[in-house]
CSV table of C-alpha atoms in Angstrom, one decimal:
chain,number,residue,atom,x,y,z
E,1,MET,CA,0.0,0.0,0.0
E,2,ARG,CA,1.3,3.5,-0.9
E,3,VAL,CA,1.1,5.6,2.2
E,4,VAL,CA,1.3,9.4,1.8
E,5,VAL,CA,2.6,11.1,5.0
E,6,PRO,CA,2.1,14.9,4.6
E,7,PHE,CA,4.3,17.1,6.7
E,8,ASP,CA,4.2,20.8,7.3
E,9,ALA,CA,7.9,21.8,7.4
E,10,THR,CA,7.3,25.5,7.2
E,11,ASP,CA,6.3,26.5,10.7
E,12,PRO,CA,5.1,23.2,12.3
E,13,LYS,CA,2.9,22.9,15.4
E,14,THR,CA,2.3,26.6,16.1
E,15,ARG,CA,-0.3,25.7,18.7
E,16,LEU,CA,2.4,24.1,20.8
E,17,ASP,CA,4.0,27.6,21.1
E,18,PRO,CA,3.0,28.0,24.8
E,19,VAL,CA,5.4,25.2,25.8
E,20,LEU,CA,7.9,24.7,22.9
E,21,ASP,CA,9.9,27.4,21.0
E,22,ALA,CA,10.2,27.3,17.3
E,23,THR,CA,13.4,25.2,17.2
E,24,GLU,CA,11.9,22.7,19.6
E,25,ARG,CA,8.6,22.5,17.7
E,26,ARG,CA,10.6,21.7,14.5
E,27,ALA,CA,12.7,19.1,16.3
E,28,PHE,CA,9.7,17.5,17.9
E,29,SER,CA,7.6,17.4,14.8
E,30,GLU,CA,10.4,15.9,12.7
E,31,ARG,CA,10.6,13.1,15.3
E,32,MET,CA,6.9,12.5,15.1
E,33,LEU,CA,7.3,12.3,11.4
E,34,ARG,CA,10.1,9.8,11.8
E,35,ASP,CA,8.0,7.7,14.1
E,36,VAL,CA,5.0,7.7,11.8
E,37,VAL,CA,7.3,6.7,8.8
E,38,SER,CA,8.7,3.8,10.9
E,39,ALA,CA,5.3,2.6,12.0
E,40,VAL,CA,3.9,2.8,8.4
E,41,ASP,CA,6.9,0.8,7.2
E,42,ALA,CA,6.6,-1.8,10.0
E,43,ALA,CA,2.9,-2.2,9.2
E,44,GLY,CA,3.8,-3.1,5.7
E,45,GLY,CA,3.0,0.2,4.0
E,46,ARG,CA,5.3,2.1,1.6
E,47,PRO,CA,5.7,5.6,3.1
E,48,GLU,CA,6.0,8.6,0.8
E,49,VAL,CA,6.7,11.8,2.7
E,50,ILE,CA,5.2,14.9,1.1
E,51,THR,CA,6.7,18.0,2.8
E,52,THR,CA,6.0,21.7,2.3
E,53,ALA,CA,9.7,22.4,2.4
E,54,PRO,CA,12.9,20.4,2.5
E,55,LEU,CA,13.5,18.3,5.6
E,56,GLY,CA,16.3,18.7,8.2
E,57,SER,CA,19.2,19.4,5.9
E,58,GLU,CA,19.5,20.4,2.2
E,59,SER,CA,20.7,16.9,1.4
E,60,GLU,CA,17.3,15.2,0.7
E,61,PHE,CA,17.8,12.9,3.7
E,62,GLU,CA,20.5,10.7,2.1
E,63,PHE,CA,22.9,11.0,5.0
E,64,GLU,CA,23.8,7.9,6.8
E,65,SER,CA,23.3,6.8,10.4
E,66,GLU,CA,27.0,7.0,11.2
E,67,SER,CA,26.9,10.6,10.2
E,68,GLU,CA,28.7,13.2,12.3
E,69,SER,CA,26.8,15.2,15.0
E,70,GLU,CA,23.0,15.0,15.1
E,71,SER,CA,21.7,18.5,15.1
E,72,GLU,CA,18.3,19.2,16.5
E,73,SER,CA,16.7,19.3,13.1
E,74,GLU,CA,18.6,16.4,11.5
E,75,PHE,CA,17.5,12.9,11.3
E,76,ASP,CA,17.7,9.8,9.1
E,77,PHE,CA,14.7,7.7,8.2
E,78,GLU,CA,17.0,4.8,7.3
E,79,ARG,CA,18.3,4.2,10.8
E,80,ASP,CA,14.9,2.9,11.9
E,81,ARG,CA,14.4,0.6,8.9
E,82,GLU,CA,15.3,-2.7,7.3
E,83,ALA,CA,16.4,-0.2,4.6
E,84,ASP,CA,15.6,-2.4,1.6
E,85,ARG,CA,14.2,0.7,-0.1
E,86,PRO,CA,14.7,4.4,0.7
E,87,VAL,CA,11.8,6.5,2.0
E,88,GLU,CA,10.6,8.7,-0.8
E,89,VAL,CA,10.5,12.4,0.1
E,90,ARG,CA,8.8,14.9,-2.1
E,91,VAL,CA,8.6,18.7,-1.6
E,92,ASP,CA,5.2,20.1,-2.6
E,93,ASP,CA,3.9,23.3,-1.1
E,94,ARG,CA,0.4,23.1,-2.5
E,95,PRO,CA,-2.6,22.7,-0.2
E,96,LEU,CA,-2.9,19.2,1.3
E,97,SER,CA,-6.2,18.4,-0.3
E,98,THR,CA,-4.9,19.3,-3.8
E,99,VAL,CA,-1.8,17.1,-3.3
E,100,VAL,CA,-3.8,14.1,-2.0
E,101,ASN,CA,-6.5,14.4,-4.7
E,102,ASP,CA,-3.7,14.5,-7.4
E,103,THR,CA,-2.2,11.4,-5.8
E,104,ILE,CA,-5.6,9.6,-5.8
E,105,ASP,CA,-5.7,10.3,-9.6
E,106,ALA,CA,-2.2,9.0,-10.1
E,107,VAL,CA,-2.7,5.7,-8.2
E,108,SER,CA,-2.8,2.7,-10.5
E,109,GLU,CA,-5.8,0.4,-10.6
E,110,ASP,CA,-4.1,-2.4,-8.6
E,111,GLU,CA,-2.7,-0.1,-5.9
E,112,GLU,CA,-4.2,1.0,-2.6
E,113,LEU,CA,-3.6,4.4,-1.2
E,114,ALA,CA,-3.5,5.6,2.4
E,115,VAL,CA,-2.9,9.0,3.9
E,116,VAL,CA,-1.6,9.2,7.4
E,117,VAL,CA,-0.8,12.6,9.0
E,118,ALA,CA,2.7,13.1,10.3
E,119,ASP,CA,1.8,14.2,13.9
E,120,LEU,CA,0.4,10.8,15.1
E,121,ALA,CA,3.0,10.4,17.8
E,122,LEU,CA,1.0,7.4,19.2
E,123,ALA,CA,0.8,5.5,16.0
E,124,THR,CA,2.0,1.9,16.3
E,125,PRO,CA,2.5,-0.8,13.6
E,126,THR,CA,-0.5,-2.6,15.2
E,127,ALA,CA,-2.8,0.5,15.0
E,128,LEU,CA,-1.8,1.1,11.4
E,129,SER,CA,-2.1,-2.5,10.4
E,130,ARG,CA,-5.7,-2.4,11.7
E,131,LEU,CA,-6.3,0.6,9.5
E,132,PHE,CA,-4.7,-0.9,6.4
E,133,GLU,CA,-6.4,-4.3,6.8
E,134,THR,CA,-9.9,-2.8,7.3
E,135,GLU,CA,-11.9,-3.6,4.2
E,136,GLY,CA,-13.9,-0.9,2.3
E,137,GLU,CA,-13.5,1.5,-0.5
E,138,VAL,CA,-13.1,4.4,1.9
E,139,VAL,CA,-11.8,3.7,5.5
E,140,VAL,CA,-11.5,6.7,7.8
E,141,ALA,CA,-9.7,7.0,11.2
E,142,PRO,CA,-11.1,10.2,12.8
E,143,GLY,CA,-9.0,12.7,14.7
E,144,ARG,CA,-10.2,14.7,17.7
E,145,GLY,CA,-12.1,17.8,16.7
E,146,ALA,CA,-13.8,16.3,13.6
E,147,GLY,CA,-10.5,15.8,11.7
E,148,THR,CA,-9.3,13.0,9.5
E,149,ASN,CA,-6.1,11.6,10.8
E,150,ALA,CA,-5.8,8.6,8.5
E,151,LEU,CA,-7.6,7.4,5.5
E,152,VAL,CA,-7.5,4.4,3.1
E,153,VAL,CA,-8.8,5.1,-0.4
E,154,ARG,CA,-9.6,2.1,-2.7
E,155,THR,CA,-11.6,4.0,-5.3
E,156,PRO,CA,-10.4,6.7,-7.8
E,157,GLU,CA,-13.6,8.6,-7.5
E,158,PHE,CA,-13.1,9.7,-4.0
E,159,ARG,CA,-12.0,13.3,-3.2
E,160,VAL,CA,-10.6,14.6,0.0
E,161,ASP,CA,-11.3,18.0,1.7
E,162,TYR,CA,-9.1,18.5,4.8
E,163,HIS,CA,-10.6,21.8,6.0
E,164,GLY,CA,-12.8,22.0,9.1
E,165,THR,CA,-15.0,19.0,9.9
E,166,SER,CA,-13.2,16.8,7.4
E,167,PHE,CA,-14.2,13.6,9.1
E,168,LEU,CA,-17.9,14.4,8.5
E,169,ASP,CA,-17.2,15.7,5.1
E,170,HIS,CA,-15.3,12.6,4.1
E,171,LEU,CA,-18.2,10.4,5.2
E,172,GLY,CA,-20.5,12.6,3.2
E,173,ILE,CA,-18.3,12.5,0.1
E,174,ALA,CA,-18.1,8.8,0.2
E,175,ARG,CA,-21.9,8.4,0.6
E,176,SER,CA,-22.5,10.8,-2.2
E,177,LEU,CA,-20.6,8.3,-4.4
E,178,GLY,CA,-22.8,5.4,-3.1
E,179,ILE,CA,-20.0,4.2,-0.9
E,180,GLU,CA,-20.6,3.3,2.8
E,181,PRO,CA,-17.4,4.4,4.5
E,182,THR,CA,-15.9,2.4,7.3
E,183,VAL,CA,-14.7,4.0,10.5
E,184,VAL,CA,-11.7,2.7,12.4
E,185,ASP,CA,-12.0,3.2,16.2
E,186,SER,CA,-8.5,3.8,17.4
E,187,PHE,CA,-7.3,6.2,20.2
E,188,ARG,CA,-3.8,6.0,18.9
E,189,LEU,CA,-4.9,7.1,15.4
E,190,ALA,CA,-7.3,9.7,16.8
E,191,THR,CA,-4.6,11.5,18.8
E,192,ASP,CA,-2.8,14.0,16.5
E,193,VAL,CA,-0.5,16.2,18.5
E,194,ASP,CA,-1.6,19.9,18.2
E,195,GLU,CA,-1.9,21.4,21.7
E,196,PRO,CA,0.0,21.2,25.0
E,197,ALA,CA,-2.6,18.8,26.4
E,198,ASP,CA,-1.8,16.3,23.7
E,199,LEU,CA,1.8,16.1,25.0
E,200,VAL,CA,0.4,14.3,28.0
E,201,GLU,CA,-0.7,11.6,25.6
E,202,VAL,CA,2.8,11.4,24.1
E,203,LEU,CA,4.4,11.0,27.5
E,204,VAL,CA,1.9,8.4,28.6
E,205,HIS,CA,1.5,6.3,25.4
E,206,GLY,CA,4.3,7.2,23.0
E,207,GLU,CA,7.0,4.7,22.2
E,208,GLY,CA,9.3,6.3,19.7
E,209,HIS,CA,11.7,9.1,19.1
E,210,ALA,CA,9.1,11.8,19.8
E,211,HIS,CA,8.4,10.3,23.2
E,212,GLU,CA,12.1,10.0,23.9
E,213,TRP,CA,12.7,13.6,23.0
E,214,LEU,CA,9.8,14.9,25.0
E,215,ASP,CA,10.6,12.6,28.0
E,216,ALA,CA,14.0,14.2,28.3
E,217,ARG,CA,12.5,17.7,28.7
E,218,PHE,CA,9.0,17.3,30.3
E,219,GLU,CA,7.4,15.2,33.0
E,220,LEU,CA,3.8,14.4,34.0
E,221,VAL,CA,2.4,16.3,37.0
E,222,VAL,CA,-0.8,15.5,38.9
E,223,ASP,CA,-2.9,18.4,40.1
E,224,ASP,CA,-3.7,17.0,43.5
E,225,ALA,CA,-7.0,18.9,44.0
E,226,GLU,CA,-8.7,17.7,40.9
E,227,GLY,CA,-6.4,14.8,40.0
E,228,ARG,CA,-5.9,16.2,36.5
E,229,VAL,CA,-2.6,15.5,34.7
E,230,SER,CA,-0.5,18.0,32.8
E,231,ILE,CA,3.2,18.5,31.9
E,232,GLU,CA,6.0,20.5,33.3
E,233,ARG,CA,9.6,21.1,32.3
E,234,VAL,CA,12.0,18.9,34.1
F,1,MET,CA,-20.1,-10.0,32.9
F,2,ARG,CA,-20.9,-7.7,35.8
F,3,VAL,CA,-20.3,-4.2,34.6
F,4,VAL,CA,-20.1,-1.5,37.3
F,5,VAL,CA,-21.0,2.0,36.0
F,6,PRO,CA,-20.0,4.6,38.6
F,7,PHE,CA,-21.9,7.9,38.4
F,8,ASP,CA,-21.3,11.2,40.2
F,9,ALA,CA,-24.8,12.4,40.9
F,10,THR,CA,-23.8,15.2,43.3
F,11,ASP,CA,-22.5,17.9,41.1
F,12,PRO,CA,-21.7,16.2,37.8
F,13,LYS,CA,-19.4,17.6,35.1
F,14,THR,CA,-18.3,20.9,36.8
F,15,ARG,CA,-15.7,21.4,34.0
F,16,LEU,CA,-18.6,21.9,31.5
F,17,ASP,CA,-19.6,24.9,33.6
F,18,PRO,CA,-18.4,27.4,30.9
F,19,VAL,CA,-21.1,26.1,28.5
F,20,LEU,CA,-23.7,24.3,30.6
F,21,ASP,CA,-25.5,25.5,33.7
F,22,ALA,CA,-26.0,23.1,36.7
F,23,THR,CA,-29.4,21.9,35.6
F,24,GLU,CA,-28.1,21.2,32.1
F,25,ARG,CA,-25.0,19.4,33.3
F,26,ARG,CA,-27.2,17.2,35.4
F,27,ALA,CA,-29.6,16.4,32.5
F,28,PHE,CA,-26.7,15.8,30.1
F,29,SER,CA,-24.7,13.6,32.4
F,30,GLU,CA,-27.8,11.5,33.2
F,31,ARG,CA,-28.3,11.0,29.5
F,32,MET,CA,-24.7,9.9,29.1
F,33,LEU,CA,-25.2,7.4,31.9
F,34,ARG,CA,-28.3,6.1,30.2
F,35,ASP,CA,-26.4,5.7,26.9
F,36,VAL,CA,-23.6,3.9,28.6
F,37,VAL,CA,-26.0,1.5,30.4
F,38,SER,CA,-27.8,0.8,27.1
F,39,ALA,CA,-24.5,0.1,25.3
F,40,VAL,CA,-23.2,-2.2,28.1
F,41,ASP,CA,-26.5,-4.1,28.0
F,42,ALA,CA,-26.4,-4.4,24.2
F,43,ALA,CA,-22.8,-5.6,24.4
F,44,GLY,CA,-24.0,-8.5,26.7
F,45,GLY,CA,-22.9,-7.0,30.0
F,46,ARG,CA,-25.0,-6.8,33.1
F,47,PRO,CA,-24.9,-3.1,34.1
F,48,GLU,CA,-24.9,-2.1,37.8
F,49,VAL,CA,-25.1,1.7,38.4
F,50,ILE,CA,-23.3,2.9,41.5
F,51,THR,CA,-24.3,6.5,42.1
F,52,THR,CA,-23.1,8.9,44.8
F,53,ALA,CA,-26.8,10.1,45.3
F,54,PRO,CA,-30.2,8.9,44.1
F,55,LEU,CA,-30.9,9.3,40.4
F,56,GLY,CA,-33.5,11.5,38.8
F,57,SER,CA,-36.3,11.0,41.2
F,58,GLU,CA,-36.7,9.4,44.7
F,59,SER,CA,-38.3,6.4,43.1
F,60,GLU,CA,-35.2,4.3,42.5
F,61,PHE,CA,-35.8,4.3,38.8
F,62,GLU,CA,-38.7,2.0,38.9
F,63,PHE,CA,-41.0,4.3,36.9
F,64,GLU,CA,-42.2,3.0,33.5
F,65,SER,CA,-41.7,4.3,30.0
F,66,GLU,CA,-45.3,5.3,29.7
F,67,SER,CA,-44.8,7.6,32.8
F,68,GLU,CA,-46.2,11.1,32.8
F,69,SER,CA,-44.1,14.1,31.8
F,70,GLU,CA,-40.3,13.7,31.4
F,71,SER,CA,-38.6,16.3,33.5
F,72,GLU,CA,-35.1,17.4,32.6
F,73,SER,CA,-33.6,15.1,35.3
F,74,GLU,CA,-35.9,12.1,34.9
F,75,PHE,CA,-35.3,9.1,32.8
F,76,ASP,CA,-35.9,5.4,32.6
F,77,PHE,CA,-33.3,2.8,31.8
F,78,GLU,CA,-36.0,0.3,30.9
F,79,ARG,CA,-37.1,2.2,27.8
F,80,ASP,CA,-33.9,1.4,26.0
F,81,ARG,CA,-33.8,-2.3,26.9
F,82,GLU,CA,-35.2,-5.7,26.2
F,83,ALA,CA,-36.1,-5.3,29.9
F,84,ASP,CA,-35.7,-9.0,30.8
F,85,ARG,CA,-34.1,-7.8,34.0
F,86,PRO,CA,-34.0,-4.4,35.7
F,87,VAL,CA,-30.8,-2.3,35.9
F,88,GLU,CA,-29.5,-2.5,39.4
F,89,VAL,CA,-28.9,1.0,40.9
F,90,ARG,CA,-27.0,1.3,44.2
F,91,VAL,CA,-26.3,4.5,46.1
F,92,ASP,CA,-22.8,4.6,47.6
F,93,ASP,CA,-21.0,7.8,48.3
F,94,ARG,CA,-17.6,6.4,49.2
F,95,PRO,CA,-14.6,7.1,47.0
F,96,LEU,CA,-14.7,5.3,43.6
F,97,SER,CA,-11.6,3.3,44.2
F,98,THR,CA,-13.0,2.0,47.5
F,99,VAL,CA,-16.3,1.0,45.9
F,100,VAL,CA,-14.6,-0.8,43.0
F,101,ASN,CA,-12.1,-2.6,45.2
F,102,ASP,CA,-14.9,-3.8,47.4
F,103,THR,CA,-16.7,-5.0,44.4
F,104,ILE,CA,-13.6,-6.9,43.2
F,105,ASP,CA,-13.5,-8.6,46.5
F,106,ALA,CA,-17.2,-9.5,46.2
F,107,VAL,CA,-17.0,-11.0,42.7
F,108,SER,CA,-17.4,-14.8,42.7
F,109,GLU,CA,-14.8,-17.0,41.2
F,110,ASP,CA,-16.7,-17.7,38.0
F,111,GLU,CA,-17.6,-14.1,37.4
F,112,GLU,CA,-15.9,-11.4,35.4
F,113,LEU,CA,-16.0,-7.8,36.4
F,114,ALA,CA,-15.8,-4.6,34.3
F,115,VAL,CA,-15.9,-1.0,35.3
F,116,VAL,CA,-17.0,1.5,32.7
F,117,VAL,CA,-17.3,5.2,33.6
F,118,ALA,CA,-20.6,6.9,33.0
F,119,ASP,CA,-19.4,9.8,30.8
F,120,LEU,CA,-18.5,7.8,27.8
F,121,ALA,CA,-20.9,9.4,25.4
F,122,LEU,CA,-19.3,7.8,22.4
F,123,ALA,CA,-19.4,4.2,23.8
F,124,THR,CA,-21.1,1.8,21.4
F,125,PRO,CA,-22.0,-1.9,21.8
F,126,THR,CA,-19.2,-2.6,19.3
F,127,ALA,CA,-16.6,-0.7,21.3
F,128,LEU,CA,-17.7,-2.3,24.5
F,129,SER,CA,-17.8,-5.8,23.0
F,130,ARG,CA,-14.3,-5.4,21.9
F,131,LEU,CA,-13.3,-4.5,25.5
F,132,PHE,CA,-15.3,-7.4,27.1
F,133,GLU,CA,-14.0,-9.9,24.6
F,134,THR,CA,-10.3,-9.0,25.0
F,135,GLU,CA,-8.6,-11.7,26.8
F,136,GLY,CA,-6.4,-11.0,29.8
F,137,GLU,CA,-6.5,-10.9,33.6
F,138,VAL,CA,-6.4,-7.1,33.5
F,139,VAL,CA,-7.7,-5.2,30.4
F,140,VAL,CA,-7.5,-1.4,30.4
F,141,ALA,CA,-9.1,1.1,28.0
F,142,PRO,CA,-7.2,4.4,28.7
F,143,GLY,CA,-8.9,7.8,28.7
F,144,ARG,CA,-7.4,11.0,27.7
F,145,GLY,CA,-5.1,12.6,30.3
F,146,ALA,CA,-3.8,9.3,31.6
F,147,GLY,CA,-7.1,8.2,33.0
F,148,THR,CA,-8.8,4.8,33.0
F,149,ASN,CA,-12.1,4.8,31.3
F,150,ALA,CA,-12.9,1.2,31.2
F,151,LEU,CA,-11.4,-1.9,32.8
F,152,VAL,CA,-11.9,-5.6,32.9
F,153,VAL,CA,-10.7,-7.5,36.0
F,154,ARG,CA,-10.4,-11.3,35.9
F,155,THR,CA,-8.3,-11.7,39.0
F,156,PRO,CA,-9.3,-11.0,42.7
F,157,GLU,CA,-5.8,-9.7,43.5
F,158,PHE,CA,-6.1,-6.6,41.4
F,159,ARG,CA,-6.7,-3.2,43.1
F,160,VAL,CA,-7.8,0.0,41.4
F,161,ASP,CA,-6.6,3.5,42.2
F,162,TYR,CA,-8.5,6.1,40.1
F,163,HIS,CA,-6.6,9.2,41.2
F,164,GLY,CA,-4.2,11.1,38.8
F,165,THR,CA,-2.3,9.0,36.3
F,166,SER,CA,-4.6,6.0,36.9
F,167,PHE,CA,-3.9,4.4,33.5
F,168,LEU,CA,-0.1,4.1,34.3
F,169,ASP,CA,-0.9,3.2,37.9
F,170,HIS,CA,-3.2,0.3,36.8
F,171,LEU,CA,-0.5,-1.0,34.4
F,172,GLY,CA,2.0,-0.9,37.3
F,173,ILE,CA,-0.4,-2.5,39.8
F,174,ALA,CA,-1.0,-5.4,37.3
F,175,ARG,CA,2.7,-5.9,36.6
F,176,SER,CA,3.5,-5.8,40.3
F,177,LEU,CA,1.2,-8.9,40.5
F,178,GLY,CA,3.0,-10.6,37.7
F,179,ILE,CA,0.2,-9.9,35.2
F,180,GLU,CA,0.9,-8.3,31.8
F,181,PRO,CA,-2.0,-6.0,31.3
F,182,THR,CA,-3.8,-5.7,27.9
F,183,VAL,CA,-4.6,-2.3,26.5
F,184,VAL,CA,-7.6,-1.7,24.3
F,185,ASP,CA,-7.0,1.0,21.6
F,186,SER,CA,-10.4,2.7,21.2
F,187,PHE,CA,-11.1,6.3,20.5
F,188,ARG,CA,-14.7,5.8,21.6
F,189,LEU,CA,-13.7,4.4,25.0
F,190,ALA,CA,-10.9,7.0,25.4
F,191,THR,CA,-13.3,9.9,25.0
F,192,ASP,CA,-14.8,10.7,28.4
F,193,VAL,CA,-16.7,14.0,28.3
F,194,ASP,CA,-15.2,16.4,30.8
F,195,GLU,CA,-14.6,19.7,29.0
F,196,PRO,CA,-16.3,21.9,26.4
F,197,ALA,CA,-14.0,20.6,23.7
F,198,ASP,CA,-15.2,17.1,24.3
F,199,LEU,CA,-18.7,18.2,23.3
F,200,VAL,CA,-17.5,18.5,19.8
F,201,GLU,CA,-16.8,14.7,19.9
F,202,VAL,CA,-20.4,14.0,21.1
F,203,LEU,CA,-21.9,16.0,18.3
F,204,VAL,CA,-19.6,14.4,15.7
F,205,HIS,CA,-19.6,10.8,16.9
F,206,GLY,CA,-22.4,10.4,19.4
F,207,GLU,CA,-25.5,8.2,18.6
F,208,GLY,CA,-27.6,8.2,21.7
F,209,HIS,CA,-29.7,10.3,24.1
F,210,ALA,CA,-26.7,12.5,25.1
F,211,HIS,CA,-26.1,13.3,21.4
F,212,GLU,CA,-29.8,14.1,20.8
F,213,TRP,CA,-30.0,16.3,23.9
F,214,LEU,CA,-26.8,18.2,22.9
F,215,ASP,CA,-27.7,18.4,19.2
F,216,ALA,CA,-31.0,20.3,20.1
F,217,ARG,CA,-29.0,23.0,21.9
F,218,PHE,CA,-25.5,23.3,20.2
F,219,GLU,CA,-24.1,23.1,16.7
F,220,LEU,CA,-20.6,22.7,15.3
F,221,VAL,CA,-18.8,25.8,14.0
F,222,VAL,CA,-15.6,26.0,12.0
F,223,ASP,CA,-13.2,28.7,12.6
F,224,ASP,CA,-12.3,29.6,9.1
F,225,ALA,CA,-8.9,31.0,9.7
F,226,GLU,CA,-7.5,27.9,11.4
F,227,GLY,CA,-10.1,25.3,10.4
F,228,ARG,CA,-10.6,24.4,14.0
F,229,VAL,CA,-14.0,23.1,15.1
F,230,SER,CA,-15.9,24.2,18.2
F,231,ILE,CA,-19.5,24.4,19.4
F,232,GLU,CA,-22.0,27.2,19.7
F,233,ARG,CA,-25.5,27.5,21.1
F,234,VAL,CA,-28.1,27.2,18.3
């Protein structure tokens, strides 16, 4: 399965601004991307990163794992993988819906396409396998706030529209084509990391590079009066 | 399977105070409870409501579906059910962890016990069946914010502790007993309704009485600049 992973490299994760500065947001979001790519790969998908601007360095991510110093914004997909094939990275700064709809048009008849957003820090191979293996012409994993965090498209007629209540819109678009969409019920796939409260989820449930990065800088704290959990700098 | 559904009837859902007044919070939370009880029942569980104070009326919920006028805080579990047995309702104002641990002690050897919180407005029979059918001595469905929204206990040694990071604590308690806990990955079970943002989820994904009640009063609105989704009074 081709799995498009769109990444906003321009000014990622601005809503994390109250707790992470711009350099940190960049470093953290690249680690989430790396985790998602690894999980897609381990789930048997073929990840294709589509980024709004070049990643990490100018070098198109061909640097090797033994490379010199690892700067905050530098990473290497290949370190995490069996590396029988390189991860494809394309720069495309058009709106996400345009890029994905063009990709749907370009998918050959015997191929399946998935779109998995890059900020699913909780995504695991198990969660993604469940998505990929769910039958249906249109399979949707909702995100919090009526979003669409992951999608499998097995019909060339389908169109995406990522603005606003995209989860409801995608159900509606499928039904308008006579397709009954299938919804995948996954907390891991529903948790895109946008706001400081989402970082609690990364600390509690994350397992990859993004978790490791965050865990070195933040810890969970329990508000004793209400028992609510939040994060604080270590 | 015995399924304890604990309900805070005293001053429910105070964190919804910015959008719902006290009467509304009570009415809404009772509808969520009713939905959870119906879903537990449809999933083959035997619901037992444990409430901190009497529900709806003084009458222990024995009123029938043909009953007179339905006040805001009055409802009838039996309307939603095959009604081959009444829903057990117990008033117990001790701390939740104490009540559940006492129940674990009281479960007979050939019985299984689940605990499902009452504010899972997105819970469906399918989601709960997946929980009930997951094998393991301790099965946990996490809630957002490191909470425990649903739990299956198949060993009398297990203890609960619902304060703070209860999800992590429950994993730790199981492991300290030599039990590897199983985690159920469900967005529907992870979404307990505590804050105004959670009401978006009820409007988007809810299917029961709580959804119907909320949908009569609120609608989804999309912030066009950012594409974020929130709710507004109709």
